[in-house]
Coordinates of C-alpha atoms and ligand atoms in Angstrom, one line a residue:
X1 CA -15.2 -2.7 28.1
X2 CA -15.3 -1.1 24.7
X3 CA -15.0 -3.1 21.5
X4 CA -12.4 -1.6 19.2
X5 CA -12.4 -1.3 15.4
X6 CA -9.3 -0.4 13.5
X7 CA -10.4 1.4 10.4
X8 CA -7.0 2.9 9.3
X9 CA -5.1 2.3 6.1
X10 CA -2.2 0.8 8.0
X11 CA -1.7 -0.8 10.4
X12 CA -4.8 -2.8 9.5
X13 CA -6.6 -5.6 11.5
X14 CA -4.9 -9.0 11.7
X15 CA -7.1 -12.1 11.3
X16 CA -7.2 -14.3 14.4
X17 CA -5.8 -17.2 12.4
X18 CA -2.7 -15.2 11.7
X19 CA -2.4 -13.9 15.2
X20 CA -2.6 -17.4 16.6
X21 CA 0.1 -18.7 14.2
X22 CA 2.4 -16.0 15.3
X23 CA 2.0 -16.9 18.9
X24 CA 3.7 -20.3 18.3
X25 CA 6.9 -20.9 20.3
X26 CA 9.9 -19.5 18.6
X27 CA 11.8 -21.6 16.1
X28 CA 15.4 -21.2 14.8
X29 CA 15.7 -19.6 11.4
X30 CA 18.5 -21.9 10.1
X31 CA 16.2 -25.0 10.1
X32 CA 14.4 -26.9 7.4
X33 CA 11.2 -25.9 9.1
X34 CA 11.9 -22.2 8.6
X35 CA 13.3 -22.8 5.1
X36 CA 9.8 -24.0 4.2
X37 CA 8.3 -20.8 5.6
X38 CA 10.6 -18.7 3.4
X39 CA 9.8 -20.8 0.4
X40 CA 6.0 -20.5 1.0
X41 CA 6.3 -16.7 1.6
X42 CA 8.2 -16.1 -1.6
X43 CA 5.8 -18.2 -3.7
X44 CA 2.8 -16.6 -2.1
X45 CA 4.1 -13.1 -2.6
X46 CA 4.8 -13.9 -6.3
X47 CA 1.1 -14.8 -6.6
X48 CA 0.0 -11.6 -4.9
X49 CA 2.4 -9.4 -6.9
X50 CA 1.4 -11.3 -10.1
X51 CA 4.9 -12.0 -11.1
X52 CA 6.9 -15.0 -12.4
X53 CA 9.7 -13.0 -14.0
X54 CA 10.7 -10.9 -11.0
X55 CA 12.4 -12.0 -7.8
X56 CA 10.6 -11.1 -4.6
X57 CA 12.8 -10.1 -1.6
X58 CA 11.6 -9.7 2.0
X59 CA 13.0 -7.2 4.5
X60 CA 12.5 -6.8 8.2
X61 CA 11.5 -3.1 7.9
X62 CA 8.5 -1.0 7.4
X63 CA 7.5 0.1 3.9
X64 CA 10.0 3.0 3.9
X65 CA 12.9 0.5 4.1
X66 CA 11.6 -1.0 0.8
X67 CA 11.3 2.5 -0.7
X68 CA 14.9 3.3 0.3
X69 CA 16.2 0.0 -1.0
X70 CA 14.6 0.6 -4.4
X71 CA 16.7 3.7 -4.9
X72 CA 19.9 2.5 -3.2
X73 CA 19.9 -0.6 -5.4
X74 CA 19.0 0.8 -8.8
X75 CA 21.1 4.0 -9.1
X76 CA 24.5 5.8 -8.9
X77 CA 24.9 9.2 -7.3
X78 CA 24.0 11.8 -9.9
X79 CA 21.6 9.6 -11.9
X80 CA 18.6 11.4 -13.3
X81 CA 15.4 10.1 -11.9
X82 CA 11.8 11.4 -12.3
X83 CA 9.7 11.2 -9.1
X84 CA 5.9 11.7 -9.3
X85 CA 4.6 13.5 -6.3
X86 CA 0.9 13.9 -5.6
X87 CA 0.8 13.2 -1.9
X88 CA 2.8 12.4 1.2
X89 CA 4.4 9.2 0.0
X90 CA 5.5 10.6 -3.4
X91 CA 7.1 13.4 -1.4
X92 CA 8.9 10.8 0.8
X93 CA 10.4 9.2 -2.4
X94 CA 11.7 12.7 -3.4
X95 CA 13.3 13.1 0.1
X96 CA 15.0 9.7 -0.2
X97 CA 16.2 10.4 -3.7
X98 CA 17.7 13.7 -2.5
X99 CA 19.5 12.0 0.4
X100 CA 21.1 9.6 -2.0
X101 CA 22.4 12.4 -4.2
X102 CA 20.2 11.6 -7.3
X103 CA 19.5 14.2 -9.8
X104 CA 15.8 14.4 -9.1
X105 CA 13.2 15.9 -11.3
X106 CA 9.9 16.2 -9.4
X107 CA 6.7 15.9 -11.3
X108 CA 4.5 17.6 -8.8
X109 CA 0.7 17.7 -8.7
X110 CA -1.8 18.7 -6.1
X111 CA -3.0 16.0 -3.6
X112 CA -6.4 15.9 -5.4
X113 CA -4.8 15.3 -8.8
X114 CA -3.9 12.1 -10.6
X115 CA -0.4 11.7 -12.1
X116 CA -0.7 12.2 -15.9
X117 CA 1.2 9.5 -17.8
X118 CA 1.6 12.0 -20.7
X119 CA 3.8 14.2 -18.5
X120 CA 6.1 11.2 -17.9
X121 CA 6.2 10.4 -21.6
X122 CA 7.1 14.1 -22.4
X123 CA 9.8 14.1 -19.7
X124 CA 11.4 10.9 -21.0
X125 CA 11.3 12.1 -24.6
X126 CA 13.1 15.3 -23.6
X127 CA 15.5 13.5 -21.1
X128 CA 16.2 10.0 -22.6
X129 CA 19.1 9.5 -20.2
X130 CA 16.6 9.2 -17.2
X131 CA 17.5 6.1 -15.2
X132 CA 14.3 5.8 -13.2
X133 CA 10.7 6.7 -12.9
X134 CA 9.1 6.5 -9.5
X135 CA 5.3 6.5 -9.0
X136 CA 3.0 5.8 -6.0
X137 CA 0.2 3.6 -7.2
X138 CA -2.1 4.2 -4.3
X139 CA -1.5 7.5 -2.5
X140 CA -2.6 6.7 1.1
X141 CA -2.6 10.4 2.1
X142 CA -5.2 11.3 -0.5
X143 CA -6.8 8.1 -1.7
X144 CA -5.7 8.8 -5.3
X145 CA -5.0 5.9 -7.6
X146 CA -2.4 6.5 -10.2
X147 CA -2.4 4.6 -13.5
X148 CA 0.8 2.6 -13.3
X149 CA -0.2 0.4 -16.1
X150 CA -0.1 3.4 -18.5
X151 CA 3.2 4.4 -17.0
X152 CA 4.6 0.9 -17.6
X153 CA 3.7 1.2 -21.3
X154 CA 5.8 4.3 -21.5
X155 CA 8.8 3.3 -19.5
X156 CA 9.2 -0.1 -21.2
X157 CA 10.5 1.6 -24.3
X158 CA 13.5 2.9 -22.4
X159 CA 16.0 0.1 -22.0
X160 CA 18.0 1.7 -19.2
X161 CA 15.2 3.3 -17.3
X162 CA 13.5 1.3 -14.4
X163 CA 9.9 1.9 -13.3
X164 CA 9.7 1.8 -9.5
X165 CA 6.1 1.5 -8.0
X166 CA 5.2 2.2 -4.4
X167 CA 2.2 -0.1 -4.1
X168 CA 2.4 -0.3 -0.4
X169 CA -1.4 0.3 -0.1
X170 CA -2.1 -1.0 -3.6
X171 CA -1.2 -4.6 -3.3
X172 CA -4.2 -6.7 -2.2
X173 CA -6.6 -3.8 -2.8
X174 CA -6.3 -2.9 -6.4
X175 CA -5.0 -4.6 -9.5
X176 CA -1.2 -4.5 -9.8
X177 CA 0.1 -6.7 -12.5
X178 CA 3.9 -6.6 -12.1
X179 CA 4.8 -8.7 -15.2
X180 CA 2.0 -7.8 -17.5
X181 CA 2.4 -4.1 -16.9
X182 CA 6.2 -4.0 -17.1
X183 CA 6.7 -2.8 -13.5
X184 CA 10.4 -3.3 -12.5
X185 CA 10.2 -2.8 -8.8
X186 CA 7.0 -3.0 -6.8
X187 CA 6.8 -2.8 -3.1
X188 CA 4.4 -3.4 -0.2
X189 CA 4.4 -3.5 3.6
X190 CA 3.1 -6.2 5.9
X191 CA 0.7 -3.9 7.8
X192 CA -1.4 -3.3 4.8
X193 CA -3.2 -5.6 2.4
X194 CA -1.1 -8.6 3.6
X195 CA -3.1 -8.5 6.9
X196 CA -0.1 -8.6 9.3
X197 CA 1.4 -6.5 12.0
X198 CA 3.9 -3.9 10.8
X199 CA 7.6 -5.0 10.4
X200 CA 8.0 -6.7 7.0
X201 CA 8.3 -5.2 3.5
X202 CA 8.6 -6.9 0.2
X203 CA 10.0 -5.7 -3.2
X204 CA 9.9 -7.3 -6.6
X205 CA 13.0 -7.0 -8.8
X206 CA 12.6 -7.5 -12.6
X207 CA 15.5 -8.6 -14.9
X208 CA 15.8 -4.9 -16.0
X209 CA 16.0 -3.8 -12.3
X210 CA 18.8 -6.4 -11.8
X211 CA 20.7 -4.8 -14.7
X212 CA 20.3 -1.5 -12.9
X213 CA 21.5 -3.1 -9.7
X214 CA 24.7 -4.3 -11.5
X215 CA 25.8 -0.8 -12.4
X216 CA 24.5 0.8 -9.2
X217 CA 27.3 2.2 -7.0
X218 CA 25.2 3.8 -4.2
X219 CA 26.2 2.5 -0.7
X220 CA 24.1 -0.3 0.7
X221 CA 24.5 -3.1 3.2
X222 CA 21.4 -4.2 5.1
X223 CA 19.2 -3.6 2.1
X224 CA 21.7 -4.9 -0.5
X225 CA 19.3 -6.9 -2.8
X226 CA 22.0 -9.4 -3.9
X227 CA 22.5 -10.6 -0.3
X228 CA 18.7 -11.4 -0.1
X229 CA 18.7 -13.1 -3.6
X230 CA 21.7 -15.3 -2.8
X231 CA 20.1 -16.5 0.4
X232 CA 16.7 -17.0 -1.2
X233 CA 18.3 -19.5 -3.5
X234 CA 18.8 -21.6 -0.2
X235 CA 15.4 -20.7 1.1
X236 CA 16.8 -18.5 3.8
X237 CA 17.6 -14.9 4.7
X238 CA 20.9 -13.1 5.0
X239 CA 20.2 -11.8 8.6
X240 CA 18.0 -12.9 11.5
X241 CA 14.5 -12.5 10.1
X242 CA 11.3 -11.5 11.9
X243 CA 10.5 -15.2 12.4
X244 CA 7.0 -14.8 13.9
X245 CA 6.0 -12.3 11.2
X246 CA 7.1 -14.5 8.4
X247 CA 5.2 -17.5 10.0
X248 CA 2.2 -15.1 10.1
X249 CA 2.8 -14.1 6.5
X250 CA 2.8 -17.7 5.4
X251 CA -0.6 -18.1 7.0
X252 CA -2.1 -14.8 5.6
X253 CA -0.8 -15.6 2.1
X254 CA -2.6 -19.0 2.3
X255 CA -5.8 -17.1 3.2
X256 CA -5.3 -14.8 0.2
X257 CA -4.8 -17.7 -2.1
X258 CA -8.0 -19.3 -0.8
X259 CA -10.0 -16.1 -1.5
X260 CA -8.2 -15.6 -4.8
X261 CA -6.7 -12.3 -6.0
X262 CA -9.8 -11.4 -8.1
X263 CA -12.1 -12.1 -5.2
X264 CA -9.9 -10.0 -2.9
X265 CA -9.8 -7.0 -5.3
X266 CA -13.6 -7.3 -5.9
X267 CA -14.2 -7.3 -2.1
X268 CA -12.1 -4.2 -1.7
X269 CA -13.9 -2.4 -4.6
X270 CA -17.3 -3.2 -3.1
X271 CA -16.3 -2.0 0.4
X272 CA -14.8 1.1 -1.0
X273 CA -18.0 1.8 -3.0
X274 CA -20.2 1.2 0.0
X275 CA -18.1 3.6 2.0
X276 CA -18.2 6.3 -0.7
X277 CA -21.9 6.0 -1.1
X278 CA -22.4 6.0 2.6
X279 CA -20.5 9.2 3.3
X280 CA -22.0 11.0 0.3
X281 CA -25.5 10.2 1.5
X282 CA -24.6 12.1 4.6
X283 CA -23.9 15.1 2.5
X284 CA -20.1 14.7 2.9
X285 CA -17.8 15.3 0.0
X286 CA -15.1 12.8 -1.2
X287 CA -11.6 14.1 -1.4
X288 CA -10.1 12.0 -4.2
X289 CA -11.1 12.9 -7.8
X290 CA -13.6 10.6 -9.5
X291 CA -11.0 9.7 -12.2
X292 CA -8.6 8.3 -9.7
X293 CA -10.1 6.6 -6.6
X294 CA -8.5 3.6 -5.1
X295 CA -10.0 0.8 -2.9
X296 CA -7.7 1.0 0.1
X297 CA -8.8 4.2 1.8
X298 CA -11.6 6.7 1.5
X299 CA -10.6 10.3 2.4
X300 CA -13.6 12.6 3.1
X301 CA -13.8 16.4 3.6
X302 CA -14.8 17.3 7.1
X303 CA -17.9 19.5 6.8
X304 CA -17.6 23.3 7.5
X305 CA -17.9 24.1 11.1
X306 CA -16.8 20.7 12.3
X307 CA -13.4 20.2 13.9
X308 CA -11.9 17.2 12.1
X309 CA -9.5 16.3 14.9
X310 CA -12.3 16.3 17.4
X311 CA -14.3 14.1 15.1
X312 CA -11.5 11.5 14.9
X313 CA -11.1 11.8 18.7
X314 CA -14.8 11.2 19.5
X315 CA -15.0 8.3 17.1
X316 CA -12.1 6.6 18.8
X317 CA -12.7 7.5 22.4
X318 CA -16.4 7.4 22.6
X319 CA -17.2 4.8 20.0
X320 CA -14.1 2.7 19.7
X321 CA -13.6 3.3 16.0
X322 CA -10.2 4.4 15.0
X323 CA -9.9 6.1 11.6
X324 CA -7.1 8.3 10.2
X325 CA -7.1 12.1 10.0
X326 CA -5.6 14.1 7.3
X327 CA -1.8 14.7 6.9
X328 CA 0.1 17.9 6.5
X329 CA -2.1 20.8 5.2
X330 CA -5.1 18.5 5.4
X331 CA -4.8 17.7 9.1
X332 CA -8.2 18.4 10.7
X333 CA -9.7 19.1 7.3
X334 CA -10.2 15.5 6.0
X335 CA -10.8 12.1 7.6
X336 CA -9.6 8.9 6.1
X337 CA -11.5 5.6 6.5
X338 CA -9.3 2.6 5.7
X339 CA -10.7 -0.6 4.3
X340 CA -7.6 -2.4 3.3
X341 CA -6.9 -6.0 4.1
X342 CA -9.0 -8.0 6.6
X343 CA -12.3 -6.1 6.2
X344 CA -15.9 -7.2 5.6
X345 CA -19.3 -5.6 5.1
X346 CA -20.0 -5.0 8.8
X347 CA -16.7 -3.1 9.4
X348 CA -18.0 -0.5 6.9
X349 CA -21.6 -0.4 8.3
X350 CA -20.3 -0.2 11.9
X351 CA -18.0 2.7 11.0
X352 CA -20.8 4.6 9.2
X353 CA -23.1 4.2 12.2
X354 CA -20.3 5.5 14.5
X355 CA -19.6 8.4 12.0
X356 CA -23.3 9.3 12.0
X357 CA -23.4 9.3 15.8
X358 CA -20.3 11.4 16.0
X359 CA -21.5 13.9 13.4
X360 CA -24.8 14.2 15.2
X361 CA -22.9 14.8 18.5
X362 CA -21.0 17.5 16.8
X363 CA -24.1 19.2 15.6
X364 CA -23.9 18.4 11.9
X365 CA -27.3 18.4 10.2
X366 CA -28.1 15.3 8.1
X367 CA -30.7 12.7 7.7
X368 CA -30.0 10.0 10.3
X369 CA -29.6 6.6 8.8
X370 CA -29.0 7.9 5.3
X371 CA -25.3 6.7 5.2
X372 CA -26.0 3.3 6.4
X373 CA -28.9 2.8 4.0
X374 CA -26.8 3.9 1.0
X375 CA -24.0 1.5 2.0
X376 CA -26.4 -1.3 2.6
X377 CA -27.8 -0.8 -0.9
X378 CA -24.4 -1.2 -2.4
X379 CA -23.6 -4.3 -0.3
X380 CA -26.9 -5.9 -1.0
X381 CA -27.0 -5.1 -4.7
X382 CA -23.7 -6.8 -5.3
X383 CA -24.6 -9.8 -3.2
X384 CA -27.6 -10.5 -5.5
X385 CA -25.4 -10.6 -8.6
Ligands
PLP401 C1 1.7 4.5 -0.1 C2 2.7 4.4 1.1 N1 4.0 4.4 0.8 C3 4.9 4.3 1.8 C4 4.5 4.1 3.1 C5 5.5 4.1 4.2 O1 5.5 2.9 4.8 P1 5.9 2.7 6.3 O2 5.1 3.6 7.2 O3 5.5 1.2 6.5 O4 7.3 2.9 6.4 C6 3.1 4.1 3.4 C7 2.7 3.9 4.8 O5 1.6 4.3 5.2 C8 2.2 4.2 2.3 O6 0.9 4.1 2.6

């Protein structure tokens, strides 16, 4: 027997309470019992997204479905949109926008760069007919956190331009104030901070985004937002929903409310800091720049002379700890330690011990125990406050 630890930024571990709830016998979705589940999920999601003004819609899809829905529901073919791209998921938004025939301007940065809101301001000033700005808040591929609050301040002055935020690994890990920051569409996926298996995605739709929807002519059926809204008015869904996942979501949202959003974000900040301090004490270098580091995932450069793919393999096969590797040109060059959702202090310390053991097995020279001591110092210092 080998005990397993899932330390990836999605899918993420699911609390036993949530797993057990999902194991209940199936119920029919056109029943008062399920209507209550829908109602609770929407209310809970509004709390998590920090919105009262926006509607929250739930889809049976992974996060990419929510991404696609945001473009299909807000625009017409040929609409000018500005997509910020500083990693894998910004790039995916560009791909979807191209497929839908939008006139895309790509604001491209390196993976270790943060989106500069001044570039967005300059673009909108020069192209006031722009209908949408798309930003990834928490770039899972790089760990970079983009300042969507600053982008919100810019976009709100353009009455016909919606701000679409991919917060798929932001929600539940970092602050994301949908209403206060003027974010028109914000999305997340179930297998992230919501602590569920993959299969559900949620989007918020502001009044401004509904106006964009009204003029949008792009084809849509399964992801047609209005279908979901009309059904939500009756506490139901347009199509057969993922009943067990939604029952699980009802439970995980209750857990999130019990901890409170501030507590959840503080826990993530603390675990992220412990991870960063831990790996740096081993002489490893962080990938994301200091001015834009999120709480969901810690990407780390693999030291010279070490095979990053082998490192990930040994961690998983020999020690039972699954972390993520790098994507695209960073495959084998960086590792990514996830700490998003159902994570506590000892997930981090366990992972750092396993990392130390693996690095040692691969012949990397470091002071044994240094990582764990540094992480422990962070975790204990905060506890004394
Ligand atoms: C920031 C971000 N956007 C989009 C996605 C795509 O979501 P999915 O894989 O659930 O379709 C992910 C998934 O990892 C993500 O982290």
